Amino acid sequence: MAADNSDAESSVAEDIPFSFFDLPAELRIRIYEMLLVQPKPIDLDPGNPSRLSPLILSLFLTSHRVHEEAYHVFYGRNTFRLFPLHGRFFHSRWPLLARLPRRYRAAITSVDVRLGPGWTAPPKGWRVNRRLGLADCVALRELKVFVEVDPSDDCFRDFRVSKSFYTHFCRDLLVGIMNQVPSIETVEFDAYPAVSRSAPLMSELLTQAKARQKRILWGPERGWKQDTVDSTVENGAVAVA
């Protein structure tokens, strides 16, 4: 009889639901991070509905409280690409940021820009304007810039609009972003191996970032290091070491 009572009590104990919100906030945030933080920048992509949407929606729709905690982690811990790269969305006038509700944009802390695609004729949607929604990104602190190609190199002479066309386009894009979001503190630059830090495009981007007192960091792809600088920006001009 005692054994039967023990089994019944054990069964009841196993049926008691676990209260997620009894966990400390730090543990809940860590669980959200394990589920929601992505290894690469989030972009407009046809694979998003199967890769991201089911998990995000299931969490966001669990309860109001879960949504309030989870969306801050998803939008605050991931990097979001400003202008789409996938062919289906490359010429879209509505980049990912412009499609997000204002409250989600306000939680974003890191954005990414890839420079190089469409260098002969940049898409019309690659513009910093009110429709993009950057002004709502009040928590934005980090801008990551990846340069795939610098068309000012002589090998592109027969294909480019002019030697300085794409450099000026990228400069205006970077300046527009920094002007729209003065809260940006750090600009991380990276590039493919063929791009030199002293080339016209990189030099101009560095000049503009330095002129606005942004902290400059170097990404992992190109291998540039802070302690092995081959170019510096002083008084608004680039000096090659």
PDB file of C-alpha atoms in Angstrom:
ATOM      1  CA  MET A   1       0.000   0.000   0.000  1.00  0.00           C
ATOM      2  CA  ALA A   2       2.833   2.353   0.891  1.00  0.00           C
ATOM      3  CA  ALA A   3       4.488   1.571  -2.427  1.00  0.00           C
ATOM      4  CA  ASP A   4       1.276   2.430  -4.292  1.00  0.00           C
ATOM      5  CA  ASN A   5       1.065   5.790  -2.500  1.00  0.00           C
ATOM      6  CA  SER A   6       4.690   6.509  -3.354  1.00  0.00           C
ATOM      7  CA  ASP A   7       4.070   5.762  -7.041  1.00  0.00           C
ATOM      8  CA  ALA A   8       1.019   8.021  -7.063  1.00  0.00           C
ATOM      9  CA  GLU A   9       2.927  10.880  -5.450  1.00  0.00           C
ATOM     10  CA  SER A  10       5.767  10.432  -7.951  1.00  0.00           C
ATOM     11  CA  SER A  11       3.307  10.550 -10.852  1.00  0.00           C
ATOM     12  CA  VAL A  12       1.721  13.741  -9.527  1.00  0.00           C
ATOM     13  CA  ALA A  13       5.137  15.334  -9.096  1.00  0.00           C
ATOM     14  CA  GLU A  14       6.102  14.513 -12.677  1.00  0.00           C
ATOM     15  CA  ASP A  15       2.907  16.129 -13.985  1.00  0.00           C
ATOM     16  CA  ILE A  16       3.606  19.488 -12.340  1.00  0.00           C
ATOM     17  CA  PRO A  17       4.524  21.898 -15.159  1.00  0.00           C
ATOM     18  CA  PHE A  18       7.842  23.693 -15.002  1.00  0.00           C
ATOM     19  CA  SER A  19       7.529  27.453 -14.596  1.00  0.00           C
ATOM     20  CA  PHE A  20       9.965  29.060 -17.033  1.00  0.00           C
ATOM     21  CA  PHE A  21       9.598  32.425 -15.351  1.00  0.00           C
ATOM     22  CA  ASP A  22      10.765  30.995 -12.032  1.00  0.00           C
ATOM     23  CA  LEU A  23      14.237  30.951 -13.578  1.00  0.00           C
ATOM     24  CA  PRO A  24      16.443  33.992 -12.946  1.00  0.00           C
ATOM     25  CA  ALA A  25      16.266  36.579 -15.728  1.00  0.00           C
ATOM     26  CA  GLU A  26      19.912  35.897 -16.642  1.00  0.00           C
ATOM     27  CA  LEU A  27      19.151  32.237 -17.351  1.00  0.00           C
ATOM     28  CA  ARG A  28      16.058  33.069 -19.388  1.00  0.00           C
ATOM     29  CA  ILE A  29      18.055  35.505 -21.508  1.00  0.00           C
ATOM     30  CA  ARG A  30      20.754  32.877 -22.026  1.00  0.00           C
ATOM     31  CA  ILE A  31      18.138  30.373 -23.235  1.00  0.00           C
ATOM     32  CA  TYR A  32      16.730  32.936 -25.665  1.00  0.00           C
ATOM     33  CA  GLU A  33      20.237  33.603 -26.953  1.00  0.00           C
ATOM     34  CA  MET A  34      20.881  29.906 -27.554  1.00  0.00           C
ATOM     35  CA  LEU A  35      17.667  29.686 -29.579  1.00  0.00           C
ATOM     36  CA  LEU A  36      17.624  32.991 -31.421  1.00  0.00           C
ATOM     37  CA  VAL A  37      21.150  34.284 -32.042  1.00  0.00           C
ATOM     38  CA  GLN A  38      22.280  33.548 -35.608  1.00  0.00           C
ATOM     39  CA  PRO A  39      25.902  33.102 -36.771  1.00  0.00           C
ATOM     40  CA  LYS A  40      25.472  35.330 -39.841  1.00  0.00           C
ATOM     41  CA  PRO A  41      23.722  38.640 -40.532  1.00  0.00           C
ATOM     42  CA  ILE A  42      19.985  38.330 -41.057  1.00  0.00           C
ATOM     43  CA  ASP A  43      18.948  39.396 -44.545  1.00  0.00           C
ATOM     44  CA  LEU A  44      15.935  39.174 -46.807  1.00  0.00           C
ATOM     45  CA  ASP A  45      16.222  35.586 -47.998  1.00  0.00           C
ATOM     46  CA  PRO A  46      13.798  32.996 -49.436  1.00  0.00           C
ATOM     47  CA  GLY A  47      15.018  30.536 -46.792  1.00  0.00           C
ATOM     48  CA  ASN A  48      13.842  32.640 -43.867  1.00  0.00           C
ATOM     49  CA  PRO A  49      10.321  31.146 -43.661  1.00  0.00           C
ATOM     50  CA  SER A  50      11.713  27.656 -43.050  1.00  0.00           C
ATOM     51  CA  ARG A  51      14.910  28.583 -41.194  1.00  0.00           C
ATOM     52  CA  LEU A  52      13.828  31.416 -38.912  1.00  0.00           C
ATOM     53  CA  SER A  53      10.086  31.985 -38.927  1.00  0.00           C
ATOM     54  CA  PRO A  54       8.866  28.777 -37.216  1.00  0.00           C
ATOM     55  CA  LEU A  55      11.190  29.186 -34.231  1.00  0.00           C
ATOM     56  CA  ILE A  56      10.687  32.926 -33.854  1.00  0.00           C
ATOM     57  CA  LEU A  57       6.922  32.758 -34.217  1.00  0.00           C
ATOM     58  CA  SER A  58       6.585  29.865 -31.781  1.00  0.00           C
ATOM     59  CA  LEU A  59       8.479  31.848 -29.160  1.00  0.00           C
ATOM     60  CA  PHE A  60       6.859  35.207 -29.845  1.00  0.00           C
ATOM     61  CA  LEU A  61       3.358  33.708 -29.730  1.00  0.00           C
ATOM     62  CA  THR A  62       3.902  31.737 -26.517  1.00  0.00           C
ATOM     63  CA  SER A  63       2.783  34.629 -24.339  1.00  0.00           C
ATOM     64  CA  HIS A  64       3.020  38.384 -24.120  1.00  0.00           C
ATOM     65  CA  ARG A  65       5.763  38.147 -21.518  1.00  0.00           C
ATOM     66  CA  VAL A  66       7.857  35.724 -23.574  1.00  0.00           C
ATOM     67  CA  HIS A  67       7.450  37.963 -26.606  1.00  0.00           C
ATOM     68  CA  GLU A  68       8.607  41.035 -24.685  1.00  0.00           C
ATOM     69  CA  GLU A  69      11.739  39.245 -23.498  1.00  0.00           C
ATOM     70  CA  ALA A  70      12.502  37.290 -26.676  1.00  0.00           C
ATOM     71  CA  TYR A  71      12.190  40.066 -29.238  1.00  0.00           C
ATOM     72  CA  HIS A  72      14.736  42.184 -27.394  1.00  0.00           C
ATOM     73  CA  VAL A  73      17.191  39.276 -27.643  1.00  0.00           C
ATOM     74  CA  PHE A  74      16.463  38.481 -31.300  1.00  0.00           C
ATOM     75  CA  TYR A  75      16.725  42.048 -32.530  1.00  0.00           C
ATOM     76  CA  GLY A  76      19.322  43.167 -30.018  1.00  0.00           C
ATOM     77  CA  ARG A  77      21.813  40.280 -30.346  1.00  0.00           C
ATOM     78  CA  ASN A  78      21.736  39.657 -34.098  1.00  0.00           C
ATOM     79  CA  THR A  79      23.197  41.715 -36.935  1.00  0.00           C
ATOM     80  CA  PHE A  80      20.747  42.818 -39.633  1.00  0.00           C
ATOM     81  CA  ARG A  81      21.724  43.524 -43.228  1.00  0.00           C
ATOM     82  CA  LEU A  82      20.566  46.924 -44.418  1.00  0.00           C
ATOM     83  CA  PHE A  83      20.402  46.182 -48.146  1.00  0.00           C
ATOM     84  CA  PRO A  84      19.505  42.716 -49.500  1.00  0.00           C
ATOM     85  CA  LEU A  85      21.925  40.576 -51.492  1.00  0.00           C
ATOM     86  CA  HIS A  86      19.777  37.654 -52.648  1.00  0.00           C
ATOM     87  CA  GLY A  87      18.767  37.930 -56.287  1.00  0.00           C
ATOM     88  CA  ARG A  88      15.061  37.795 -55.514  1.00  0.00           C
ATOM     89  CA  PHE A  89      15.275  40.881 -53.309  1.00  0.00           C
ATOM     90  CA  PHE A  90      18.382  42.629 -54.640  1.00  0.00           C
ATOM     91  CA  HIS A  91      16.377  45.336 -56.424  1.00  0.00           C
ATOM     92  CA  SER A  92      13.623  45.566 -53.826  1.00  0.00           C
ATOM     93  CA  ARG A  93      12.660  49.075 -52.755  1.00  0.00           C
ATOM     94  CA  TRP A  94      11.766  47.692 -49.340  1.00  0.00           C
ATOM     95  CA  PRO A  95      14.836  46.293 -47.552  1.00  0.00           C
ATOM     96  CA  LEU A  96      14.405  44.182 -44.435  1.00  0.00           C
ATOM     97  CA  LEU A  97      14.732  47.114 -42.041  1.00  0.00           C
ATOM     98  CA  ALA A  98      11.943  49.011 -43.792  1.00  0.00           C
ATOM     99  CA  ARG A  99       9.627  46.004 -43.378  1.00  0.00           C
ATOM    100  CA  LEU A 100      10.044  45.735 -39.618  1.00  0.00           C
ATOM    101  CA  PRO A 101       7.679  47.364 -37.112  1.00  0.00           C
ATOM    102  CA  ARG A 102       9.073  50.456 -35.441  1.00  0.00           C
ATOM    103  CA  ARG A 103       9.394  48.783 -32.030  1.00  0.00           C
ATOM    104  CA  TYR A 104      11.596  46.044 -33.510  1.00  0.00           C
ATOM    105  CA  ARG A 105      13.810  48.558 -35.292  1.00  0.00           C
ATOM    106  CA  ALA A 106      14.252  50.346 -31.971  1.00  0.00           C
ATOM    107  CA  ALA A 107      15.794  47.177 -30.470  1.00  0.00           C
ATOM    108  CA  ILE A 108      18.447  46.629 -33.176  1.00  0.00           C
ATOM    109  CA  THR A 109      22.034  47.221 -32.047  1.00  0.00           C
ATOM    110  CA  SER A 110      24.057  46.035 -35.076  1.00  0.00           C
ATOM    111  CA  VAL A 111      23.637  46.407 -38.853  1.00  0.00           C
ATOM    112  CA  ASP A 112      25.664  45.189 -41.811  1.00  0.00           C
ATOM    113  CA  VAL A 113      26.359  46.637 -45.269  1.00  0.00           C
ATOM    114  CA  ARG A 114      28.017  44.733 -48.125  1.00  0.00           C
ATOM    115  CA  LEU A 115      29.686  46.962 -50.692  1.00  0.00           C
ATOM    116  CA  GLY A 116      30.531  45.654 -54.147  1.00  0.00           C
ATOM    117  CA  PRO A 117      27.382  43.927 -55.454  1.00  0.00           C
ATOM    118  CA  GLY A 118      25.866  45.977 -58.264  1.00  0.00           C
ATOM    119  CA  TRP A 119      28.882  48.258 -58.536  1.00  0.00           C
ATOM    120  CA  THR A 120      28.172  49.067 -62.192  1.00  0.00           C
ATOM    121  CA  ALA A 121      24.591  50.144 -61.418  1.00  0.00           C
ATOM    122  CA  PRO A 122      23.622  50.107 -57.718  1.00  0.00           C
ATOM    123  CA  PRO A 123      19.959  49.202 -57.083  1.00  0.00           C
ATOM    124  CA  LYS A 124      17.582  52.129 -56.601  1.00  0.00           C
ATOM    125  CA  GLY A 125      16.544  50.651 -53.269  1.00  0.00           C
ATOM    126  CA  TRP A 126      20.056  51.142 -51.897  1.00  0.00           C
ATOM    127  CA  ARG A 127      19.308  54.598 -50.577  1.00  0.00           C
ATOM    128  CA  VAL A 128      19.373  56.080 -47.099  1.00  0.00           C
ATOM    129  CA  ASN A 129      15.983  57.758 -46.823  1.00  0.00           C
ATOM    130  CA  ARG A 130      13.057  57.991 -44.411  1.00  0.00           C
ATOM    131  CA  ARG A 131      11.467  54.849 -45.840  1.00  0.00           C
ATOM    132  CA  LEU A 132      14.449  52.766 -44.700  1.00  0.00           C
ATOM    133  CA  GLY A 133      13.584  53.477 -41.059  1.00  0.00           C
ATOM    134  CA  LEU A 134      17.084  54.077 -39.714  1.00  0.00           C
ATOM    135  CA  ALA A 135      15.878  56.981 -37.591  1.00  0.00           C
ATOM    136  CA  ASP A 136      13.948  54.479 -35.456  1.00  0.00           C
ATOM    137  CA  CYS A 137      17.127  52.524 -34.617  1.00  0.00           C
ATOM    138  CA  VAL A 138      17.775  54.373 -31.375  1.00  0.00           C
ATOM    139  CA  ALA A 139      19.744  51.466 -29.851  1.00  0.00           C
ATOM    140  CA  LEU A 140      22.040  50.999 -32.863  1.00  0.00           C
ATOM    141  CA  ARG A 141      25.697  51.071 -31.827  1.00  0.00           C
ATOM    142  CA  GLU A 142      27.586  48.990 -34.410  1.00  0.00           C
ATOM    143  CA  LEU A 143      27.887  49.274 -38.181  1.00  0.00           C
ATOM    144  CA  LYS A 144      29.692  46.486 -40.039  1.00  0.00           C
ATOM    145  CA  VAL A 145      30.988  47.285 -43.529  1.00  0.00           C
ATOM    146  CA  PHE A 146      32.286  44.536 -45.815  1.00  0.00           C
ATOM    147  CA  VAL A 147      33.951  45.583 -49.077  1.00  0.00           C
ATOM    148  CA  GLU A 148      33.849  42.871 -51.729  1.00  0.00           C
ATOM    149  CA  VAL A 149      35.500  44.823 -54.535  1.00  0.00           C
ATOM    150  CA  ASP A 150      36.945  48.265 -55.277  1.00  0.00           C
ATOM    151  CA  PRO A 151      36.109  49.200 -58.906  1.00  0.00           C
ATOM    152  CA  SER A 152      38.619  52.066 -58.843  1.00  0.00           C
ATOM    153  CA  ASP A 153      41.302  49.465 -59.564  1.00  0.00           C
ATOM    154  CA  ASP A 154      42.577  49.653 -63.145  1.00  0.00           C
ATOM    155  CA  CYS A 155      41.442  46.103 -63.908  1.00  0.00           C
ATOM    156  CA  PHE A 156      37.839  47.428 -63.904  1.00  0.00           C
ATOM    157  CA  ARG A 157      38.604  50.328 -66.255  1.00  0.00           C
ATOM    158  CA  ASP A 158      36.551  49.020 -69.194  1.00  0.00           C
ATOM    159  CA  PHE A 159      33.511  48.148 -67.082  1.00  0.00           C
ATOM    160  CA  ARG A 160      33.014  50.911 -64.517  1.00  0.00           C
ATOM    161  CA  VAL A 161      31.054  54.147 -64.939  1.00  0.00           C
ATOM    162  CA  SER A 162      34.087  56.156 -63.832  1.00  0.00           C
ATOM    163  CA  LYS A 163      37.028  55.666 -61.504  1.00  0.00           C
ATOM    164  CA  SER A 164      35.377  57.492 -58.611  1.00  0.00           C
ATOM    165  CA  PHE A 165      31.692  56.691 -59.244  1.00  0.00           C
ATOM    166  CA  TYR A 166      31.361  53.731 -56.887  1.00  0.00           C
ATOM    167  CA  THR A 167      33.668  55.268 -54.282  1.00  0.00           C
ATOM    168  CA  HIS A 168      31.385  58.306 -54.102  1.00  0.00           C
ATOM    169  CA  PHE A 169      28.293  56.104 -53.988  1.00  0.00           C
ATOM    170  CA  CYS A 170      29.659  54.108 -51.049  1.00  0.00           C
ATOM    171  CA  ARG A 171      30.830  57.260 -49.307  1.00  0.00           C
ATOM    172  CA  ASP A 172      27.361  58.794 -49.551  1.00  0.00           C
ATOM    173  CA  LEU A 173      25.814  55.560 -48.286  1.00  0.00           C
ATOM    174  CA  LEU A 174      28.111  55.411 -45.255  1.00  0.00           C
ATOM    175  CA  VAL A 175      27.730  59.114 -44.461  1.00  0.00           C
ATOM    176  CA  GLY A 176      23.956  58.843 -44.782  1.00  0.00           C
ATOM    177  CA  ILE A 177      23.827  55.947 -42.329  1.00  0.00           C
ATOM    178  CA  MET A 178      26.031  57.682 -39.770  1.00  0.00           C
ATOM    179  CA  ASN A 179      24.089  60.932 -40.087  1.00  0.00           C
ATOM    180  CA  GLN A 180      20.752  59.163 -39.698  1.00  0.00           C
ATOM    181  CA  VAL A 181      21.956  57.253 -36.632  1.00  0.00           C
ATOM    182  CA  PRO A 182      24.314  59.394 -34.538  1.00  0.00           C
ATOM    183  CA  SER A 183      24.200  56.724 -31.806  1.00  0.00           C
ATOM    184  CA  ILE A 184      26.563  54.513 -33.869  1.00  0.00           C
ATOM    185  CA  GLU A 185      29.789  54.198 -31.903  1.00  0.00           C
ATOM    186  CA  THR A 186      31.747  51.533 -33.797  1.00  0.00           C
ATOM    187  CA  VAL A 187      32.370  50.903 -37.486  1.00  0.00           C
ATOM    188  CA  GLU A 188      33.887  47.512 -38.291  1.00  0.00           C
ATOM    189  CA  PHE A 189      35.575  47.217 -41.680  1.00  0.00           C
ATOM    190  CA  ASP A 190      36.359  43.987 -43.468  1.00  0.00           C
ATOM    191  CA  ALA A 191      37.033  42.961 -47.062  1.00  0.00           C
ATOM    192  CA  TYR A 192      38.078  40.240 -49.447  1.00  0.00           C
ATOM    193  CA  PRO A 193      41.854  39.720 -49.907  1.00  0.00           C
ATOM    194  CA  ALA A 194      41.992  41.705 -53.172  1.00  0.00           C
ATOM    195  CA  VAL A 195      40.887  44.898 -51.416  1.00  0.00           C
ATOM    196  CA  SER A 196      43.671  47.044 -49.989  1.00  0.00           C
ATOM    197  CA  ARG A 197      43.151  49.233 -46.966  1.00  0.00           C
ATOM    198  CA  SER A 198      44.997  52.053 -48.755  1.00  0.00           C
ATOM    199  CA  ALA A 199      42.867  51.778 -51.932  1.00  0.00           C
ATOM    200  CA  PRO A 200      40.595  54.751 -52.790  1.00  0.00           C
ATOM    201  CA  LEU A 201      37.346  53.146 -51.614  1.00  0.00           C
ATOM    202  CA  MET A 202      38.623  51.968 -48.239  1.00  0.00           C
ATOM    203  CA  SER A 203      40.555  55.195 -47.716  1.00  0.00           C
ATOM    204  CA  GLU A 204      37.427  57.281 -48.293  1.00  0.00           C
ATOM    205  CA  LEU A 205      35.307  55.141 -45.980  1.00  0.00           C
ATOM    206  CA  LEU A 206      37.925  55.328 -43.238  1.00  0.00           C
ATOM    207  CA  THR A 207      38.197  59.084 -43.648  1.00  0.00           C
ATOM    208  CA  GLN A 208      34.453  59.558 -43.228  1.00  0.00           C
ATOM    209  CA  ALA A 209      34.221  57.275 -40.196  1.00  0.00           C
ATOM    210  CA  LYS A 210      37.193  58.918 -38.504  1.00  0.00           C
ATOM    211  CA  ALA A 211      35.852  62.399 -39.238  1.00  0.00           C
ATOM    212  CA  ARG A 212      32.802  61.499 -37.140  1.00  0.00           C
ATOM    213  CA  GLN A 213      34.896  60.131 -34.277  1.00  0.00           C
ATOM    214  CA  LYS A 214      33.753  56.543 -34.751  1.00  0.00           C
ATOM    215  CA  ARG A 215      35.769  53.741 -33.210  1.00  0.00           C
ATOM    216  CA  ILE A 216      37.324  51.662 -35.995  1.00  0.00           C
ATOM    217  CA  LEU A 217      37.487  47.875 -35.734  1.00  0.00           C
ATOM    218  CA  TRP A 218      38.670  45.263 -38.232  1.00  0.00           C
ATOM    219  CA  GLY A 219      36.696  42.150 -39.152  1.00  0.00           C
ATOM    220  CA  PRO A 220      38.116  38.605 -39.329  1.00  0.00           C
ATOM    221  CA  GLU A 221      38.011  37.920 -43.095  1.00  0.00           C
ATOM    222  CA  ARG A 222      40.731  40.246 -44.400  1.00  0.00           C
ATOM    223  CA  GLY A 223      43.079  39.796 -41.463  1.00  0.00           C
ATOM    224  CA  TRP A 224      43.676  43.484 -40.824  1.00  0.00           C
ATOM    225  CA  LYS A 225      44.932  44.092 -37.316  1.00  0.00           C
ATOM    226  CA  GLN A 226      44.864  47.197 -35.182  1.00  0.00           C
ATOM    227  CA  ASP A 227      48.529  46.751 -34.300  1.00  0.00           C
ATOM    228  CA  THR A 228      49.695  46.338 -37.922  1.00  0.00           C
ATOM    229  CA  VAL A 229      48.068  49.334 -39.518  1.00  0.00           C
ATOM    230  CA  ASP A 230      49.103  50.012 -43.097  1.00  0.00           C
ATOM    231  CA  SER A 231      47.086  53.213 -43.320  1.00  0.00           C
ATOM    232  CA  THR A 232      45.907  55.794 -40.830  1.00  0.00           C
ATOM    233  CA  VAL A 233      43.573  58.730 -41.015  1.00  0.00           C
ATOM    234  CA  GLU A 234      44.835  62.016 -39.709  1.00  0.00           C
ATOM    235  CA  ASN A 235      43.134  65.388 -39.988  1.00  0.00           C
ATOM    236  CA  GLY A 236      40.690  64.071 -42.567  1.00  0.00           C
ATOM    237  CA  ALA A 237      43.362  62.668 -44.915  1.00  0.00           C
ATOM    238  CA  VAL A 238      44.700  59.169 -45.382  1.00  0.00           C
ATOM    239  CA  ALA A 239      48.399  58.637 -44.843  1.00  0.00           C
ATOM    240  CA  VAL A 240      49.816  55.355 -46.115  1.00  0.00           C
ATOM    241  CA  ALA A 241      52.406  53.842 -43.805  1.00  0.00           C
TER     242      ALA A 241
END
